[in-house]
mmCIF file of C-alpha atoms in Angstrom:
data_model
loop_
_atom_site.group_PDB
_atom_site.id
_atom_site.type_symbol
_atom_site.label_atom_id
_atom_site.label_comp_id
_atom_site.label_asym_id
_atom_site.label_seq_id
_atom_site.Cartn_x
_atom_site.Cartn_y
_atom_site.Cartn_z
ATOM 1 C CA UNK J 1 26.295 6.537 -10.236
ATOM 2 C CA UNK J 2 23.673 8.510 -8.471
ATOM 3 C CA UNK J 3 23.615 10.844 -5.698
ATOM 4 C CA UNK J 4 20.542 9.605 -4.992
ATOM 5 C CA UNK J 5 21.087 5.498 -5.288
ATOM 6 C CA UNK J 6 19.977 5.977 -1.235
ATOM 7 C CA UNK J 7 16.878 7.178 -2.433
ATOM 8 C CA UNK J 8 15.970 3.850 -4.935
ATOM 9 C CA UNK J 9 15.844 -0.271 -3.755
ATOM 10 C CA UNK J 10 15.849 -2.635 -5.792
ATOM 11 C CA UNK J 11 13.128 -4.659 -4.633
ATOM 12 C CA UNK J 12 15.000 -8.746 -3.473
ATOM 13 C CA UNK J 13 13.359 -11.805 -4.495
ATOM 14 C CA UNK J 14 12.077 -13.336 -1.081
ATOM 15 C CA UNK J 15 10.717 -16.899 -0.491
ATOM 16 C CA UNK J 16 8.301 -18.238 1.335
ATOM 17 C CA UNK J 17 8.705 -20.726 4.218
ATOM 18 C CA UNK J 18 7.730 -23.369 1.262
ATOM 19 C CA UNK J 19 4.278 -25.943 0.440
ATOM 20 C CA UNK J 20 1.208 -23.559 -2.010
ATOM 21 C CA UNK J 21 -0.262 -21.373 0.548
ATOM 22 C CA UNK J 22 1.706 -18.341 -0.842
ATOM 23 C CA UNK J 23 3.190 -17.454 -3.987
ATOM 24 C CA UNK J 24 7.250 -17.361 -3.878
ATOM 25 C CA UNK J 25 9.267 -15.490 -3.772
ATOM 26 C CA UNK J 26 7.014 -12.599 -3.488
ATOM 27 C CA UNK J 27 8.537 -8.653 -3.342
ATOM 28 C CA UNK J 28 8.449 -7.130 -0.743
ATOM 29 C CA UNK J 29 9.708 -3.272 1.021
ATOM 30 C CA UNK J 30 10.758 -3.582 4.677
ATOM 31 C CA UNK J 31 11.134 -0.235 5.514
ATOM 32 C CA UNK J 32 14.348 1.936 7.575
ATOM 33 C CA UNK J 33 15.496 -2.090 7.580
ATOM 34 C CA UNK J 34 15.244 -1.771 3.108
ATOM 35 C CA UNK J 35 16.671 2.333 3.444
ATOM 36 C CA UNK J 36 17.154 4.622 5.503
ATOM 37 C CA UNK J 37 15.142 6.796 7.345
ATOM 38 C CA UNK J 38 11.812 5.455 5.225
ATOM 39 C CA UNK J 39 9.178 5.621 7.103
ATOM 40 C CA UNK J 40 6.297 3.123 5.847
ATOM 41 C CA UNK J 41 6.174 -0.919 4.786
ATOM 42 C CA UNK J 42 4.896 -2.225 2.315
ATOM 43 C CA UNK J 43 4.684 -5.190 -0.102
ATOM 44 C CA UNK J 44 1.730 -7.998 -1.477
ATOM 45 C CA UNK J 45 1.306 -11.318 -0.436
ATOM 46 C CA UNK J 46 -0.634 -13.585 -2.734
ATOM 47 C CA UNK J 47 -2.409 -16.878 -1.256
ATOM 48 C CA UNK J 48 -2.915 -19.618 -3.201
ATOM 49 C CA UNK J 49 -5.650 -21.989 -0.740
ATOM 50 C CA UNK J 50 -7.610 -21.282 2.163
ATOM 51 C CA UNK J 51 -6.091 -21.019 5.378
ATOM 52 C CA UNK J 52 -6.222 -19.045 8.890
ATOM 53 C CA UNK J 53 -3.403 -16.623 8.996
ATOM 54 C CA UNK J 54 -1.739 -13.982 11.298
ATOM 55 C CA UNK J 55 -2.880 -13.420 15.010
ATOM 56 C CA UNK J 56 -5.365 -11.041 16.708
ATOM 57 C CA UNK J 57 -3.235 -7.331 17.727
ATOM 58 C CA UNK J 58 -2.814 -3.725 17.702
ATOM 59 C CA UNK J 59 -0.382 -0.775 16.702
ATOM 60 C CA UNK J 60 -0.375 1.477 19.017
ATOM 61 C CA UNK J 61 0.512 4.639 17.503
ATOM 62 C CA UNK J 62 0.268 4.159 13.785
ATOM 63 C CA UNK J 63 -2.583 3.374 10.838
ATOM 64 C CA UNK J 64 -2.057 0.027 8.904
ATOM 65 C CA UNK J 65 -3.845 -0.421 5.466
ATOM 66 C CA UNK J 66 -4.993 -4.168 4.629
ATOM 67 C CA UNK J 67 -5.651 -4.334 0.393
ATOM 68 C CA UNK J 68 -7.276 -6.936 -0.994
ATOM 69 C CA UNK J 69 -7.444 -8.219 -5.291
ATOM 70 C CA UNK J 70 -6.857 -10.729 -7.650
ATOM 71 C CA UNK J 71 -3.578 -10.809 -8.140
ATOM 72 C CA UNK J 72 -2.820 -10.064 -11.345
ATOM 73 C CA UNK J 73 -3.807 -6.105 -11.547
ATOM 74 C CA UNK J 74 -4.352 -6.304 -15.823
ATOM 75 C CA UNK J 75 -7.427 -7.778 -13.860
ATOM 76 C CA UNK J 76 -7.801 -6.309 -10.528
ATOM 77 C CA UNK J 77 -11.235 -7.001 -10.386
ATOM 78 C CA UNK J 78 -11.191 -10.420 -10.959
ATOM 79 C CA UNK J 79 -11.871 -11.876 -7.768
ATOM 80 C CA UNK J 80 -12.801 -14.737 -6.243
ATOM 81 C CA UNK J 81 -12.938 -15.588 -2.447
ATOM 82 C CA UNK J 82 -14.312 -15.221 0.599
ATOM 83 C CA UNK J 83 -12.324 -13.984 3.295
ATOM 84 C CA UNK J 84 -13.485 -13.668 7.220
ATOM 85 C CA UNK J 85 -11.858 -10.316 9.070
ATOM 86 C CA UNK J 86 -11.665 -10.118 13.104
ATOM 87 C CA UNK J 87 -11.740 -5.453 14.426
ATOM 88 C CA UNK J 88 -12.651 -3.989 17.448
ATOM 89 C CA UNK J 89 -11.619 -1.901 19.865
ATOM 90 C CA UNK J 90 -12.204 -4.358 22.488
ATOM 91 C CA UNK J 91 -10.073 -8.081 22.017
ATOM 92 C CA UNK J 92 -12.692 -9.813 23.774
ATOM 93 C CA UNK J 93 -16.223 -8.098 21.199
ATOM 94 C CA UNK J 94 -14.528 -8.415 17.973
ATOM 95 C CA UNK J 95 -16.693 -7.643 14.850
ATOM 96 C CA UNK J 96 -16.277 -10.045 12.066
ATOM 97 C CA UNK J 97 -16.456 -8.677 8.535
ATOM 98 C CA UNK J 98 -16.477 -11.146 4.949
ATOM 99 C CA UNK J 99 -14.559 -9.778 2.312
ATOM 100 C CA UNK J 100 -16.154 -10.718 -1.601
ATOM 101 C CA UNK J 101 -14.463 -7.977 -3.352
ATOM 102 C CA UNK J 102 -11.343 -5.740 -4.120
ATOM 103 C CA UNK J 103 -11.237 -4.067 -1.049
ATOM 104 C CA UNK J 104 -9.336 -1.379 1.243
ATOM 105 C CA UNK J 105 -9.647 -1.414 5.403
ATOM 106 C CA UNK J 106 -8.596 1.111 6.998
ATOM 107 C CA UNK J 107 -7.066 0.111 10.801
ATOM 108 C CA UNK J 108 -6.769 2.836 13.377
ATOM 109 C CA UNK J 109 -3.787 2.973 15.893
ATOM 110 C CA UNK J 110 -5.171 1.094 19.108
ATOM 111 C CA UNK J 111 -7.520 -1.149 16.465
ATOM 112 C CA UNK J 112 -7.668 -4.970 17.552
ATOM 113 C CA UNK J 113 -7.658 -7.162 14.548
ATOM 114 C CA UNK J 114 -6.872 -10.787 13.420
ATOM 115 C CA UNK J 115 -6.773 -12.995 12.535
ATOM 116 C CA UNK J 116 -7.370 -13.351 8.876
ATOM 117 C CA UNK J 117 -9.680 -16.667 7.634
ATOM 118 C CA UNK J 118 -9.469 -16.659 3.772
ATOM 119 C CA UNK J 119 -12.007 -19.456 3.747
ATOM 120 C CA UNK J 120 -12.558 -19.569 -0.035
ATOM 121 C CA UNK J 121 -9.591 -18.975 -2.875
ATOM 122 C CA UNK J 122 -11.566 -19.883 -5.670
ATOM 123 C CA UNK J 123 -9.069 -17.591 -7.544
ATOM 124 C CA UNK J 124 -5.636 -16.237 -5.947
ATOM 125 C CA UNK J 125 -5.611 -13.484 -4.098
ATOM 126 C CA UNK J 126 -2.933 -10.168 -3.592
ATOM 127 C CA UNK J 127 -3.097 -9.583 -0.291
ATOM 128 C CA UNK J 128 -0.935 -6.269 1.151
ATOM 129 C CA UNK J 129 -0.590 -4.622 4.359
ATOM 130 C CA UNK J 130 0.829 -0.937 4.236
ATOM 131 C CA UNK J 131 2.851 0.077 7.670
ATOM 132 C CA UNK J 132 3.133 3.537 8.049
ATOM 133 C CA UNK J 133 6.538 3.813 9.991
ATOM 134 C CA UNK J 134 9.270 1.980 9.117
ATOM 135 C CA UNK J 135 9.561 -0.312 11.654
ATOM 136 C CA UNK J 136 6.312 -2.494 11.652
ATOM 137 C CA UNK J 137 6.272 -3.554 15.161
ATOM 138 C CA UNK J 138 2.251 -5.618 16.811
ATOM 139 C CA UNK J 139 1.206 -6.136 20.160
ATOM 140 C CA UNK J 140 -0.256 -9.195 20.956
ATOM 141 C CA UNK J 141 -1.853 -10.275 24.611
ATOM 142 C CA UNK J 142 -1.594 -13.271 26.385
ATOM 143 C CA UNK J 143 -3.394 -14.526 29.786
ATOM 144 C CA UNK J 144 -1.779 -16.661 32.163
ATOM 145 C CA UNK J 145 -3.231 -19.424 34.240
ATOM 146 C CA UNK J 146 -3.288 -17.101 37.366
ATOM 147 C CA UNK J 147 -5.214 -15.213 35.321
ATOM 148 C CA UNK J 148 -2.304 -11.621 34.734
ATOM 149 C CA UNK J 149 -2.962 -10.832 31.314
ATOM 150 C CA UNK J 150 0.360 -9.803 29.334
ATOM 151 C CA UNK J 151 0.878 -7.716 26.406
ATOM 152 C CA UNK J 152 3.372 -8.890 24.651
ATOM 153 C CA UNK J 153 5.541 -6.606 22.126
ATOM 154 C CA UNK J 154 6.765 -7.724 18.816
ATOM 155 C CA UNK J 155 9.828 -5.197 17.131
ATOM 156 C CA UNK J 156 10.916 -6.293 14.027
ATOM 157 C CA UNK J 157 13.841 -4.958 15.481
ATOM 158 C CA UNK J 158 14.094 -6.983 18.664
ATOM 159 C CA UNK J 159 12.924 -9.865 17.935
ATOM 160 C CA UNK J 160 15.827 -12.715 16.734
ATOM 161 C CA UNK J 161 15.787 -15.167 14.338
ATOM 162 C CA UNK J 162 14.774 -18.402 15.630
ATOM 163 C CA UNK J 163 17.307 -20.397 13.856
ATOM 164 C CA UNK J 164 19.838 -17.633 14.011
ATOM 165 C CA UNK J 165 19.757 -15.421 16.456
ATOM 166 C CA UNK J 166 22.519 -13.405 15.657
ATOM 167 C CA UNK J 167 19.864 -12.015 12.680
ATOM 168 C CA UNK J 168 16.480 -10.404 12.998
ATOM 169 C CA UNK J 169 13.054 -12.121 12.492
ATOM 170 C CA UNK J 170 12.314 -10.876 8.519
ATOM 171 C CA UNK J 171 8.496 -13.021 9.135
ATOM 172 C CA UNK J 172 9.985 -15.476 6.797
ATOM 173 C CA UNK J 173 7.406 -18.077 8.569
ATOM 174 C CA UNK J 174 9.836 -20.992 8.336
ATOM 175 C CA UNK J 175 9.906 -21.442 12.004
ATOM 176 C CA UNK J 176 5.553 -21.179 11.658
ATOM 177 C CA UNK J 177 5.631 -23.642 8.812
ATOM 178 C CA UNK J 178 8.441 -26.256 10.875
ATOM 179 C CA UNK J 179 6.548 -26.032 13.969
ATOM 180 C CA UNK J 180 3.959 -27.401 11.971
ATOM 181 C CA UNK J 181 4.913 -30.056 10.286
ATOM 182 C CA UNK J 182 6.317 -31.247 14.012
ATOM 183 C CA UNK J 183 3.585 -30.758 15.549
ATOM 184 C CA UNK J 184 5.471 -28.792 18.824
ATOM 185 C CA UNK J 185 3.870 -25.243 19.745
ATOM 186 C CA UNK J 186 5.834 -22.109 18.337
ATOM 187 C CA UNK J 187 7.736 -21.115 20.963
ATOM 188 C CA UNK J 188 7.394 -17.176 20.631
ATOM 189 C CA UNK J 189 3.789 -16.950 19.535
ATOM 190 C CA UNK J 190 1.783 -20.351 20.528
ATOM 191 C CA UNK J 191 -0.196 -18.509 22.627
ATOM 192 C CA UNK J 192 -1.252 -16.094 19.717
ATOM 193 C CA UNK J 193 -2.504 -18.306 17.565
ATOM 194 C CA UNK J 194 -4.340 -20.796 19.541
ATOM 195 C CA UNK J 195 -5.763 -17.252 20.548
ATOM 196 C CA UNK J 196 -6.118 -17.262 16.277
ATOM 197 C CA UNK J 197 -8.091 -20.601 16.022
ATOM 198 C CA UNK J 198 -10.286 -19.510 19.348
ATOM 199 C CA UNK J 199 -11.495 -16.823 17.990
ATOM 200 C CA UNK J 200 -12.462 -18.451 14.521
ATOM 201 C CA UNK J 201 -14.418 -21.304 15.710
ATOM 202 C CA UNK J 202 -16.567 -19.084 18.185
ATOM 203 C CA UNK J 203 -19.507 -16.574 17.612
ATOM 204 C CA UNK J 204 -18.309 -12.749 16.746
ATOM 205 C CA UNK J 205 -19.421 -9.815 18.234
ATOM 206 C CA UNK J 206 -22.936 -8.986 17.104
ATOM 207 C CA UNK J 207 -22.193 -6.512 13.782
ATOM 208 C CA UNK J 208 -22.631 -2.880 15.545
ATOM 209 C CA UNK J 209 -22.317 -1.508 12.084
ATOM 210 C CA UNK J 210 -19.793 0.740 13.815
ATOM 211 C CA UNK J 211 -16.675 -0.171 12.176
ATOM 212 C CA UNK J 212 -18.139 -0.137 8.497
ATOM 213 C CA UNK J 213 -16.900 3.090 8.399
ATOM 214 C CA UNK J 214 -13.175 1.744 7.514
ATOM 215 C CA UNK J 215 -13.976 -0.978 4.608
ATOM 216 C CA UNK J 216 -14.404 0.732 0.954
ATOM 217 C CA UNK J 217 -15.001 -2.029 -1.972
ATOM 218 C CA UNK J 218 -12.857 -0.593 -5.066
ATOM 219 C CA UNK J 219 -15.447 0.595 -7.613
ATOM 220 C CA UNK J 220 -14.788 -0.983 -10.717
ATOM 221 C CA UNK J 221 -13.805 2.436 -12.521
ATOM 222 C CA UNK J 222 -12.641 3.064 -16.233
ATOM 223 C CA UNK J 223 -10.179 5.714 -17.837
ATOM 224 C CA UNK J 224 -9.733 7.140 -20.773
ATOM 225 C CA UNK J 225 -6.757 7.142 -21.087
ATOM 226 C CA UNK J 226 -6.001 4.243 -23.990
ATOM 227 C CA UNK J 227 -3.481 1.788 -24.277
ATOM 228 C CA UNK J 228 -1.603 3.571 -22.059
ATOM 229 C CA UNK J 229 -2.950 2.049 -18.983
ATOM 230 C CA UNK J 230 -5.118 -1.527 -18.217
ATOM 231 C CA UNK J 231 -8.965 -1.349 -18.098
ATOM 232 C CA UNK J 232 -10.420 -1.055 -15.630
ATOM 233 C CA UNK J 233 -8.472 0.296 -12.496
ATOM 234 C CA UNK J 234 -8.413 0.047 -8.657
ATOM 235 C CA UNK J 235 -7.531 3.525 -7.457
ATOM 236 C CA UNK J 236 -8.140 4.900 -3.577
ATOM 237 C CA UNK J 237 -8.551 8.511 -2.768
ATOM 238 C CA UNK J 238 -7.853 8.608 0.354
ATOM 239 C CA UNK J 239 -10.144 11.180 2.215
ATOM 240 C CA UNK J 240 -12.447 12.400 -0.002
ATOM 241 C CA UNK J 241 -13.522 8.090 -0.211
ATOM 242 C CA UNK J 242 -13.017 7.329 2.983
ATOM 243 C CA UNK J 243 -12.529 9.986 5.778
ATOM 244 C CA UNK J 244 -9.926 10.303 8.193
ATOM 245 C CA UNK J 245 -7.442 8.053 6.400
ATOM 246 C CA UNK J 246 -3.598 8.573 6.335
ATOM 247 C CA UNK J 247 -3.550 6.636 3.334
ATOM 248 C CA UNK J 248 -3.544 7.914 -0.327
ATOM 249 C CA UNK J 249 -2.709 5.509 -3.485
ATOM 250 C CA UNK J 250 -3.834 3.547 -6.694
ATOM 251 C CA UNK J 251 -2.860 1.004 -8.282
ATOM 252 C CA UNK J 252 -2.069 1.526 -12.524
ATOM 253 C CA UNK J 253 -0.831 -0.913 -14.599
ATOM 254 C CA UNK J 254 1.000 0.122 -17.315
ATOM 255 C CA UNK J 255 0.776 -1.243 -20.697
ATOM 256 C CA UNK J 256 2.535 1.163 -23.505
ATOM 257 C CA UNK J 257 5.337 3.783 -23.574
ATOM 258 C CA UNK J 258 4.399 6.921 -22.265
ATOM 259 C CA UNK J 259 5.248 10.083 -20.590
ATOM 260 C CA UNK J 260 3.787 10.467 -16.759
ATOM 261 C CA UNK J 261 3.152 13.880 -15.268
ATOM 262 C CA UNK J 262 5.524 17.215 -14.365
ATOM 263 C CA UNK J 263 7.809 17.979 -12.486
ATOM 264 C CA UNK J 264 6.977 18.778 -8.728
ATOM 265 C CA UNK J 265 7.260 18.595 -4.908
ATOM 266 C CA UNK J 266 5.318 17.239 -1.904
ATOM 267 C CA UNK J 267 5.800 19.680 0.995
ATOM 268 C CA UNK J 268 5.545 16.942 4.102
ATOM 269 C CA UNK J 269 5.358 13.615 3.739
ATOM 270 C CA UNK J 270 6.769 10.890 2.260
ATOM 271 C CA UNK J 271 5.792 9.366 -1.269
ATOM 272 C CA UNK J 272 7.206 6.129 -2.244
ATOM 273 C CA UNK J 273 6.790 4.849 -6.135
ATOM 274 C CA UNK J 274 6.172 0.499 -6.543
ATOM 275 C CA UNK J 275 7.121 -0.588 -9.913
ATOM 276 C CA UNK J 276 7.443 -4.342 -10.122
ATOM 277 C CA UNK J 277 5.898 -6.825 -12.625
ATOM 278 C CA UNK J 278 1.862 -6.850 -12.876
ATOM 279 C CA UNK J 279 1.036 -10.274 -12.066
ATOM 280 C CA UNK J 280 1.814 -10.332 -8.022
ATOM 281 C CA UNK J 281 1.713 -13.949 -8.039
ATOM 282 C CA UNK J 282 5.143 -13.203 -10.355
ATOM 283 C CA UNK J 283 5.789 -9.514 -9.366
ATOM 284 C CA UNK J 284 10.300 -10.425 -10.789
ATOM 285 C CA UNK J 285 8.186 -11.175 -14.017
ATOM 286 C CA UNK J 286 10.206 -7.914 -15.580
ATOM 287 C CA UNK J 287 10.739 -6.206 -19.223
ATOM 288 C CA UNK J 288 10.329 -2.704 -19.555
ATOM 289 C CA UNK J 289 12.744 0.334 -19.012
ATOM 290 C CA UNK J 290 11.486 3.083 -16.633
ATOM 291 C CA UNK J 291 13.486 6.971 -16.517
ATOM 292 C CA UNK J 292 12.582 8.778 -13.461
ATOM 293 C CA UNK J 293 13.928 12.340 -12.560
ATOM 294 C CA UNK J 294 14.913 13.305 -9.085
ATOM 295 C CA UNK J 295 16.384 16.242 -7.788
ATOM 296 C CA UNK J 296 16.832 19.273 -5.010
ATOM 297 C CA UNK J 297 16.571 22.150 -7.444
ATOM 298 C CA UNK J 298 14.108 21.421 -9.903
ATOM 299 C CA UNK J 299 16.711 23.223 -12.184
ATOM 300 C CA UNK J 300 19.144 19.965 -11.756
ATOM 301 C CA UNK J 301 17.448 16.593 -11.910
ATOM 302 C CA UNK J 302 18.948 14.074 -12.419
ATOM 303 C CA UNK J 303 17.682 10.833 -14.111
ATOM 304 C CA UNK J 304 17.394 7.399 -12.010
ATOM 305 C CA UNK J 305 17.002 4.512 -14.783
ATOM 306 C CA UNK J 306 15.112 1.199 -13.323
ATOM 307 C CA UNK J 307 15.048 -1.519 -15.190
ATOM 308 C CA UNK J 308 14.120 -4.448 -12.497
ATOM 309 C CA UNK J 309 11.520 -4.681 -9.748
ATOM 310 C CA UNK J 310 12.014 -1.513 -7.820
ATOM 311 C CA UNK J 311 11.053 1.430 -4.731
ATOM 312 C CA UNK J 312 11.992 4.455 -5.089
ATOM 313 C CA UNK J 313 11.808 6.956 -1.653
ATOM 314 C CA UNK J 314 10.931 10.594 -2.573
ATOM 315 C CA UNK J 315 11.305 12.903 0.917
ATOM 316 C CA UNK J 316 9.483 16.034 1.700
ATOM 317 C CA UNK J 317 10.863 18.576 -0.445
ATOM 318 C CA UNK J 318 12.886 16.675 -3.319
ATOM 319 C CA UNK J 319 11.843 17.203 -6.763
ATOM 320 C CA UNK J 320 10.369 14.403 -8.750
ATOM 321 C CA UNK J 321 9.284 13.594 -12.399
ATOM 322 C CA UNK J 322 8.601 13.034 -15.296
ATOM 323 C CA UNK J 323 8.273 9.444 -14.837
ATOM 324 C CA UNK J 324 9.404 7.708 -18.565
ATOM 325 C CA UNK J 325 7.942 5.088 -19.082
ATOM 326 C CA UNK J 326 10.603 3.970 -21.646
ATOM 327 C CA UNK J 327 9.824 1.190 -22.982
ATOM 328 C CA UNK J 328 6.781 -1.415 -21.877
ATOM 329 C CA UNK J 329 7.736 -5.415 -23.396
ATOM 330 C CA UNK J 330 4.909 -6.753 -19.832
ATOM 331 C CA UNK J 331 2.473 -5.098 -18.480
ATOM 332 C CA UNK J 332 4.091 -2.684 -15.226
ATOM 333 C CA UNK J 333 2.555 -2.669 -12.013
ATOM 334 C CA UNK J 334 2.828 1.095 -10.490
ATOM 335 C CA UNK J 335 2.124 1.529 -7.232
ATOM 336 C CA UNK J 336 2.009 5.241 -5.918
ATOM 337 C CA UNK J 337 2.289 5.626 -2.005
ATOM 338 C CA UNK J 338 1.224 7.960 -0.482
ATOM 339 C CA UNK J 339 1.210 8.665 3.403
ATOM 340 C CA UNK J 340 -1.407 10.679 4.100
ATOM 341 C CA UNK J 341 -5.473 10.874 2.817
ATOM 342 C CA UNK J 342 -5.103 13.855 0.533
ATOM 343 C CA UNK J 343 -2.427 13.756 -2.143
ATOM 344 C CA UNK J 344 -0.500 16.793 -2.724
ATOM 345 C CA UNK J 345 1.834 18.540 -4.899
ATOM 346 C CA UNK J 346 3.337 21.534 -5.821
ATOM 347 C CA UNK J 347 4.545 22.649 -8.953
ATOM 348 C CA UNK J 348 6.201 25.535 -10.995
ATOM 349 C CA UNK J 349 5.689 27.990 -13.485
ATOM 350 C CA UNK J 350 6.948 31.619 -15.299
ATOM 351 C CA UNK J 351 5.132 34.298 -14.961
ATOM 352 C CA UNK J 352 4.695 36.583 -17.997
ATOM 353 C CA UNK J 353 7.953 38.756 -15.941
ATOM 354 C CA UNK J 354 10.102 35.496 -15.674
ATOM 355 C CA UNK J 355 9.885 35.224 -12.171
ATOM 356 C CA UNK J 356 9.078 31.406 -10.430
ATOM 357 C CA UNK J 357 5.421 30.777 -8.941
ATOM 358 C CA UNK J 358 4.083 27.624 -7.215
ATOM 359 C CA UNK J 359 1.119 26.523 -7.168
ATOM 360 C CA UNK J 360 -0.925 23.994 -5.063
ATOM 361 C CA UNK J 361 -2.592 21.119 -6.279
ATOM 362 C CA UNK J 362 -4.473 18.354 -4.025
ATOM 363 C CA UNK J 363 -6.793 16.110 -4.558
ATOM 364 C CA UNK J 364 -9.819 17.185 -2.192
ATOM 365 C CA UNK J 365 -9.298 20.870 -4.262
ATOM 366 C CA UNK J 366 -8.823 19.965 -7.923
ATOM 367 C CA UNK J 367 -12.083 20.171 -9.595
ATOM 368 C CA UNK J 368 -13.381 18.432 -13.097
ATOM 369 C CA UNK J 369 -13.265 20.979 -15.815
ATOM 370 C CA UNK J 370 -16.066 19.432 -16.762
ATOM 371 C CA UNK J 371 -18.012 19.604 -14.363
ATOM 372 C CA UNK J 372 -17.280 21.728 -11.347
ATOM 373 C CA UNK J 373 -19.399 20.090 -9.097
ATOM 374 C CA UNK J 374 -17.639 17.191 -9.032
ATOM 375 C CA UNK J 375 -13.917 16.310 -7.802
ATOM 376 C CA UNK J 376 -11.393 14.903 -10.222
ATOM 377 C CA UNK J 377 -11.323 11.626 -10.671
ATOM 378 C CA UNK J 378 -7.838 11.563 -13.117
ATOM 379 C CA UNK J 379 -10.063 9.742 -15.689
ATOM 380 C CA UNK J 380 -7.895 11.677 -18.908
ATOM 381 C CA UNK J 381 -10.681 12.700 -20.394
ATOM 382 C CA UNK J 382 -9.132 16.039 -20.736
ATOM 383 C CA UNK J 383 -5.622 14.998 -20.770
ATOM 384 C CA UNK J 384 -5.207 15.597 -25.008
ATOM 385 C CA UNK J 385 -7.798 18.320 -24.700
ATOM 386 C CA UNK J 386 -6.292 21.710 -24.997
ATOM 387 C CA UNK J 387 -9.066 23.288 -24.414
ATOM 388 C CA UNK J 388 -9.184 22.963 -20.727
ATOM 389 C CA UNK J 389 -6.747 23.874 -17.946
ATOM 390 C CA UNK J 390 -3.779 22.189 -17.170
ATOM 391 C CA UNK J 391 -1.778 21.120 -13.945
ATOM 392 C CA UNK J 392 -2.205 23.393 -11.122
ATOM 393 C CA UNK J 393 -4.847 25.383 -13.130
ATOM 394 C CA UNK J 394 -8.846 25.013 -12.394
ATOM 395 C CA UNK J 395 -12.042 26.835 -13.118
ATOM 396 C CA UNK J 396 -14.259 28.370 -10.839
ATOM 397 C CA UNK J 397 -18.151 29.132 -11.303
ATOM 398 C CA UNK J 398 -18.927 31.579 -8.402
ATOM 399 C CA UNK J 399 -21.566 30.000 -7.014
#
């Protein structure tokens, strides 16, 4: 037992509704339902063939992030699909966007979106929805026969399982499957499913370009860390790549044992450290041993050991790292989810007089040590170069 057990969540196997649309089981972290005080919902679903999914909806107060990539993260850019996504401020005039490359989509609060049409799936697609609150909820729309309009609220802690009213709905999809097999309307969202079909079959609003800024195609990015991580990798660096976004995170696939990072703290935001198998179609194919140091006091940290797919919540002001990828017998997907558009940290060092000094580092401030006109891309070229500054210290040339 550790005093930090409450911040460590072993991912359970979430079984799908059956059939071959989604790979099963999948790994999913259900926010506050999985961990007390967690304020992010995240997980991965692997779509294996063509389908129209989800309903048109809006989130009233929080941002959501969609991510589409190849399902095997060691081959992040091995992507062969055509995906249609509708989005817009007016639910009657949503525009259709077509995704054919690994892509991240920022969905601001009060932006209507959905459905998602997996029009062509040549290879399985990993889809992730990162929701910036501990309880996922959505608002959809119903137009009644008398012309009145209602907005049903679908909150995860309010919805009950259709089969067992003593349990919360966990979005397993079994009710959708059963209704489809029996040819009967879904008792809760049949109107929204019909609306989704209408949208997919009708002409979308003309492309205005006003939503282009919400779509980010991952660039093919190579690093210089040798065999420690898979190459190339898919990275997203928040506001430095997508202005106004409230999310920062990138895929790293660990392929060899090593230590990563120095002890640091985040002052105002939670960070979530995701560890799973690198093939998201089979995330529980996991064979590794990972150690992470956690503590409220940097001088008295405890080591947490991970041997199965896990999420660690790092709340504000909790010291953490290094991460010791002690044994890696199969590639590990490591994904730090940070709920702000500018990933930042505070490190501690001793001054020449023995006093503690705290240095601040942010992705929007860190410059490349070799080209001061560019931001650091964490490419690893300087990792073993003792001639350049290290964590928290950067060169500066006055212009």
